[in-house]
Amino acid sequence: MRIATWNVNSMNVRQEHVAQWLAEDPCDLLCLQELKMVSEKFPAERFKSLGWHLLANGQKTYNGVAVLSRFPLEERDVVLDLPGVDPAQKRLMAVTVNGVRVVNCYVPNGSEVGSDKYHYKLDWLAKLQSFVQAQLASYPQLVVLGDYNIAPDDRDVHDVSFWAGKILVSPPERSAYQALCGLGLTDAFRHLQPEGGYFSWWDYRLGSFQRNMGVRIDHLLSSPALTAKLTHCHIDREPRGWERPSDHAPVIATYLL
DNA sequence: ATGGTGGCATGGCCA
């Protein structure tokens, strides 16, 4: 079972990119972030006609997540909001597919270290920690994936001095990420690739992608039972080079399921 | 230190 995550930065603009990417059969389950549309606007019929089961959890203008799956979604235990946080911001959905619990996250960006949005991000991550801890008790095969807006360590940024003091790399953000790992979750990509220099996001500005000025902020964190079945994980940079791309590249992990 | 680009919306906000 190949599980992918991709922040598409507007499903309106990126619908053709998603369709083109999926036509290459890169995964069996795709989690999307930053739909920037209400759920009703999601192009459900198009993807259903291609054989995908799907569920969207969107809002106007900002945020929004969705799941496309080759396997049916178990409807009975869908969660569409993170307990304890503002339900108006659609940043999470938890579904069960093929015996795997999938928690699809769009973690707040945080804007600037020390800002109100930064504290909102840290609070959101603390709530996620509690939610995941509870989910683990019910679902041994669990993956928490998405746009974390955190580069876990210095291997995950193109230039440590460039990023020093900025959002995505601050010690409290990294501690929140490590706390999730402390629940027993493993970063699928890092588990298989100890070398640095692999990125999943490049700013639209400054020609960042062409100069590979990136950071690795999109992750799949899997539980012990799932990590035991992990065989591959890679970042597909190709769609980032397409015309009018998302600023994120998809990340795909393969589990023997 | 600032601003560079992009999406949404149409004035800024968010990333």
PDB file of N, CA and C in Angstrom, chain A residues 2-7 21 26-27 29-31 33 145-147 187-190 198-202 215-220 232-237 239 248-254:
ATOM      1  N   ARG A   2       0.725   2.033  -1.050  1.00  0.00           N
ATOM      2  CA  ARG A   2       1.521   3.261  -1.190  1.00  0.00           C
ATOM      3  C   ARG A   2       0.683   4.449  -0.747  1.00  0.00           C
ATOM      4  N   ILE A   3       1.185   5.166   0.261  1.00  0.00           N
ATOM      5  CA  ILE A   3       0.453   6.277   0.854  1.00  0.00           C
ATOM      6  C   ILE A   3       1.212   7.567   0.562  1.00  0.00           C
ATOM      7  N   ALA A   4       0.490   8.567   0.043  1.00  0.00           N
ATOM      8  CA  ALA A   4       1.131   9.821  -0.364  1.00  0.00           C
ATOM      9  C   ALA A   4       0.495  11.020   0.321  1.00  0.00           C
ATOM     10  N   THR A   5       1.297  12.083   0.455  1.00  0.00           N
ATOM     11  CA  THR A   5       0.801  13.361   0.963  1.00  0.00           C
ATOM     12  C   THR A   5       1.277  14.471   0.042  1.00  0.00           C
ATOM     13  N   TRP A   6       0.368  15.428  -0.218  1.00  0.00           N
ATOM     14  CA  TRP A   6       0.711  16.519  -1.134  1.00  0.00           C
ATOM     15  C   TRP A   6      -0.091  17.770  -0.774  1.00  0.00           C
ATOM     16  N   ASN A   7       0.625  18.825  -0.434  1.00  0.00           N
ATOM     17  CA  ASN A   7      -0.014  20.131  -0.269  1.00  0.00           C
ATOM     18  C   ASN A   7      -0.100  20.753  -1.654  1.00  0.00           C
ATOM     19  N   TRP A  21      -0.831  13.641 -12.169  1.00  0.00           N
ATOM     20  CA  TRP A  21       0.084  12.873 -11.304  1.00  0.00           C
ATOM     21  C   TRP A  21      -0.502  11.489 -11.007  1.00  0.00           C
ATOM     22  N   PRO A  26       1.008   6.659  -8.943  1.00  0.00           N
ATOM     23  CA  PRO A  26       2.095   6.768  -7.970  1.00  0.00           C
ATOM     24  C   PRO A  26       1.731   6.255  -6.572  1.00  0.00           C
ATOM     25  N   CYS A  27       0.434   6.021  -6.306  1.00  0.00           N
ATOM     26  CA  CYS A  27       0.032   5.694  -4.928  1.00  0.00           C
ATOM     27  C   CYS A  27      -1.356   5.051  -4.922  1.00  0.00           C
ATOM     28  N   LEU A  29      -3.282   5.710  -1.995  1.00  0.00           N
ATOM     29  CA  LEU A  29      -4.015   6.641  -1.141  1.00  0.00           C
ATOM     30  C   LEU A  29      -3.274   7.970  -1.164  1.00  0.00           C
ATOM     31  N   LEU A  30      -4.013   9.039  -1.444  1.00  0.00           N
ATOM     32  CA  LEU A  30      -3.399  10.369  -1.524  1.00  0.00           C
ATOM     33  C   LEU A  30      -4.114  11.311  -0.570  1.00  0.00           C
ATOM     34  N   CYS A  31      -3.342  11.918   0.322  1.00  0.00           N
ATOM     35  CA  CYS A  31      -3.873  12.932   1.232  1.00  0.00           C
ATOM     36  C   CYS A  31      -3.462  14.305   0.726  1.00  0.00           C
ATOM     37  N   GLN A  33      -3.609  18.644   1.077  1.00  0.00           N
ATOM     38  CA  GLN A  33      -3.765  19.773   1.987  1.00  0.00           C
ATOM     39  C   GLN A  33      -3.859  21.070   1.196  1.00  0.00           C
ATOM     40  N   LEU A 145       0.205  12.091   8.829  1.00  0.00           N
ATOM     41  CA  LEU A 145       0.944  12.627   7.685  1.00  0.00           C
ATOM     42  C   LEU A 145       0.385  13.976   7.270  1.00  0.00           C
ATOM     43  N   GLY A 146       1.169  14.658   6.438  1.00  0.00           N
ATOM     44  CA  GLY A 146       0.712  15.929   5.897  1.00  0.00           C
ATOM     45  C   GLY A 146       1.796  16.983   5.876  1.00  0.00           C
ATOM     46  N   ASP A 147       1.314  18.233   5.782  1.00  0.00           N
ATOM     47  CA  ASP A 147       2.206  19.392   5.808  1.00  0.00           C
ATOM     48  C   ASP A 147       2.368  19.801   7.261  1.00  0.00           C
ATOM     49  N   ASP A 187       9.427   8.838  11.440  1.00  0.00           N
ATOM     50  CA  ASP A 187       9.487   9.592  10.187  1.00  0.00           C
ATOM     51  C   ASP A 187       9.918   8.628   9.078  1.00  0.00           C
ATOM     52  N   ALA A 188       8.971   8.271   8.208  1.00  0.00           N
ATOM     53  CA  ALA A 188       9.228   7.232   7.202  1.00  0.00           C
ATOM     54  C   ALA A 188      10.412   7.580   6.308  1.00  0.00           C
ATOM     55  N   PHE A 189      10.462   8.823   5.858  1.00  0.00           N
ATOM     56  CA  PHE A 189      11.552   9.205   4.959  1.00  0.00           C
ATOM     57  C   PHE A 189      12.899   9.122   5.669  1.00  0.00           C
ATOM     58  N   ARG A 190      12.984   9.719   6.850  1.00  0.00           N
ATOM     59  CA  ARG A 190      14.256   9.758   7.578  1.00  0.00           C
ATOM     60  C   ARG A 190      14.701   8.372   8.021  1.00  0.00           C
ATOM     61  N   TYR A 198      17.353  16.549   1.116  1.00  0.00           N
ATOM     62  CA  TYR A 198      16.106  16.179   0.421  1.00  0.00           C
ATOM     63  C   TYR A 198      14.984  17.074   0.927  1.00  0.00           C
ATOM     64  N   PHE A 199      14.309  17.742   0.011  1.00  0.00           N
ATOM     65  CA  PHE A 199      13.323  18.741   0.401  1.00  0.00           C
ATOM     66  C   PHE A 199      11.961  18.465  -0.223  1.00  0.00           C
ATOM     67  N   SER A 200      10.912  19.047   0.409  1.00  0.00           N
ATOM     68  CA  SER A 200       9.547  18.874  -0.113  1.00  0.00           C
ATOM     69  C   SER A 200       8.853  20.198  -0.372  1.00  0.00           C
ATOM     70  N   TRP A 201       9.473  21.297   0.024  1.00  0.00           N
ATOM     71  CA  TRP A 201       8.877  22.627  -0.215  1.00  0.00           C
ATOM     72  C   TRP A 201       9.952  23.633  -0.592  1.00  0.00           C
ATOM     73  N   TRP A 202       9.628  24.414  -1.619  1.00  0.00           N
ATOM     74  CA  TRP A 202      10.511  25.484  -2.087  1.00  0.00           C
ATOM     75  C   TRP A 202       9.661  26.726  -2.289  1.00  0.00           C
ATOM     76  N   VAL A 215      13.187  23.085   1.936  1.00  0.00           N
ATOM     77  CA  VAL A 215      13.117  22.500   3.277  1.00  0.00           C
ATOM     78  C   VAL A 215      12.229  21.259   3.202  1.00  0.00           C
ATOM     79  N   ARG A 216      12.448  20.332   4.110  1.00  0.00           N
ATOM     80  CA  ARG A 216      11.610  19.117   4.157  1.00  0.00           C
ATOM     81  C   ARG A 216      10.616  19.285   5.297  1.00  0.00           C
ATOM     82  N   ILE A 217       9.366  19.588   4.937  1.00  0.00           N
ATOM     83  CA  ILE A 217       8.340  19.883   5.953  1.00  0.00           C
ATOM     84  C   ILE A 217       7.097  19.010   5.800  1.00  0.00           C
ATOM     85  N   ASP A 218       7.078  18.147   4.782  1.00  0.00           N
ATOM     86  CA  ASP A 218       5.939  17.245   4.564  1.00  0.00           C
ATOM     87  C   ASP A 218       6.380  15.839   4.966  1.00  0.00           C
ATOM     88  N   HIS A 219       5.645  15.241   5.895  1.00  0.00           N
ATOM     89  CA  HIS A 219       6.119  14.002   6.518  1.00  0.00           C
ATOM     90  C   HIS A 219       5.017  12.961   6.672  1.00  0.00           C
ATOM     91  N   LEU A 220       5.467  11.699   6.719  1.00  0.00           N
ATOM     92  CA  LEU A 220       4.600  10.589   7.114  1.00  0.00           C
ATOM     93  C   LEU A 220       5.210   9.960   8.361  1.00  0.00           C
ATOM     94  N   HIS A 232       9.737   1.603   1.293  1.00  0.00           N
ATOM     95  CA  HIS A 232      10.271   2.700   0.487  1.00  0.00           C
ATOM     96  C   HIS A 232       9.642   4.012   0.927  1.00  0.00           C
ATOM     97  N   CYS A 233      10.381   5.095   0.709  1.00  0.00           N
ATOM     98  CA  CYS A 233       9.796   6.435   0.860  1.00  0.00           C
ATOM     99  C   CYS A 233      10.600   7.394  -0.005  1.00  0.00           C
ATOM    100  N   HIS A 234       9.885   8.188  -0.798  1.00  0.00           N
ATOM    101  CA  HIS A 234      10.595   9.151  -1.643  1.00  0.00           C
ATOM    102  C   HIS A 234       9.762  10.402  -1.869  1.00  0.00           C
ATOM    103  N   ILE A 235      10.467  11.447  -2.237  1.00  0.00           N
ATOM    104  CA  ILE A 235       9.835  12.717  -2.595  1.00  0.00           C
ATOM    105  C   ILE A 235       9.855  12.818  -4.114  1.00  0.00           C
ATOM    106  N   ASP A 236       8.699  13.066  -4.713  1.00  0.00           N
ATOM    107  CA  ASP A 236       8.616  13.186  -6.172  1.00  0.00           C
ATOM    108  C   ASP A 236       8.703  14.662  -6.545  1.00  0.00           C
ATOM    109  N   ARG A 237       9.878  15.082  -6.976  1.00  0.00           N
ATOM    110  CA  ARG A 237      10.094  16.498  -7.308  1.00  0.00           C
ATOM    111  C   ARG A 237       9.487  16.893  -8.644  1.00  0.00           C
ATOM    112  N   PRO A 239       6.427  17.068 -10.124  1.00  0.00           N
ATOM    113  CA  PRO A 239       5.325  18.039 -10.271  1.00  0.00           C
ATOM    114  C   PRO A 239       5.702  19.456  -9.832  1.00  0.00           C
ATOM    115  N   HIS A 248       4.754  22.768  -3.006  1.00  0.00           N
ATOM    116  CA  HIS A 248       5.153  21.518  -2.354  1.00  0.00           C
ATOM    117  C   HIS A 248       5.260  20.387  -3.369  1.00  0.00           C
ATOM    118  N   ALA A 249       6.133  19.415  -3.065  1.00  0.00           N
ATOM    119  CA  ALA A 249       6.209  18.166  -3.820  1.00  0.00           C
ATOM    120  C   ALA A 249       5.518  17.059  -3.028  1.00  0.00           C
ATOM    121  N   PRO A 250       4.938  16.081  -3.717  1.00  0.00           N
ATOM    122  CA  PRO A 250       4.347  14.940  -3.000  1.00  0.00           C
ATOM    123  C   PRO A 250       5.422  14.028  -2.406  1.00  0.00           C
ATOM    124  N   VAL A 251       5.057  13.413  -1.276  1.00  0.00           N
ATOM    125  CA  VAL A 251       5.914  12.420  -0.613  1.00  0.00           C
ATOM    126  C   VAL A 251       5.134  11.109  -0.558  1.00  0.00           C
ATOM    127  N   ILE A 252       5.808  10.012  -0.908  1.00  0.00           N
ATOM    128  CA  ILE A 252       5.136   8.715  -1.016  1.00  0.00           C
ATOM    129  C   ILE A 252       5.884   7.669  -0.189  1.00  0.00           C
ATOM    130  N   ALA A 253       5.150   6.965   0.659  1.00  0.00           N
ATOM    131  CA  ALA A 253       5.723   5.852   1.432  1.00  0.00           C
ATOM    132  C   ALA A 253       5.012   4.565   1.041  1.00  0.00           C
ATOM    133  N   THR A 254       5.788   3.472   0.975  1.00  0.00           N
ATOM    134  CA  THR A 254       5.239   2.162   0.622  1.00  0.00           C
ATOM    135  C   THR A 254       5.294   1.239   1.836  1.00  0.00           C
TER     136      THR A 254
END
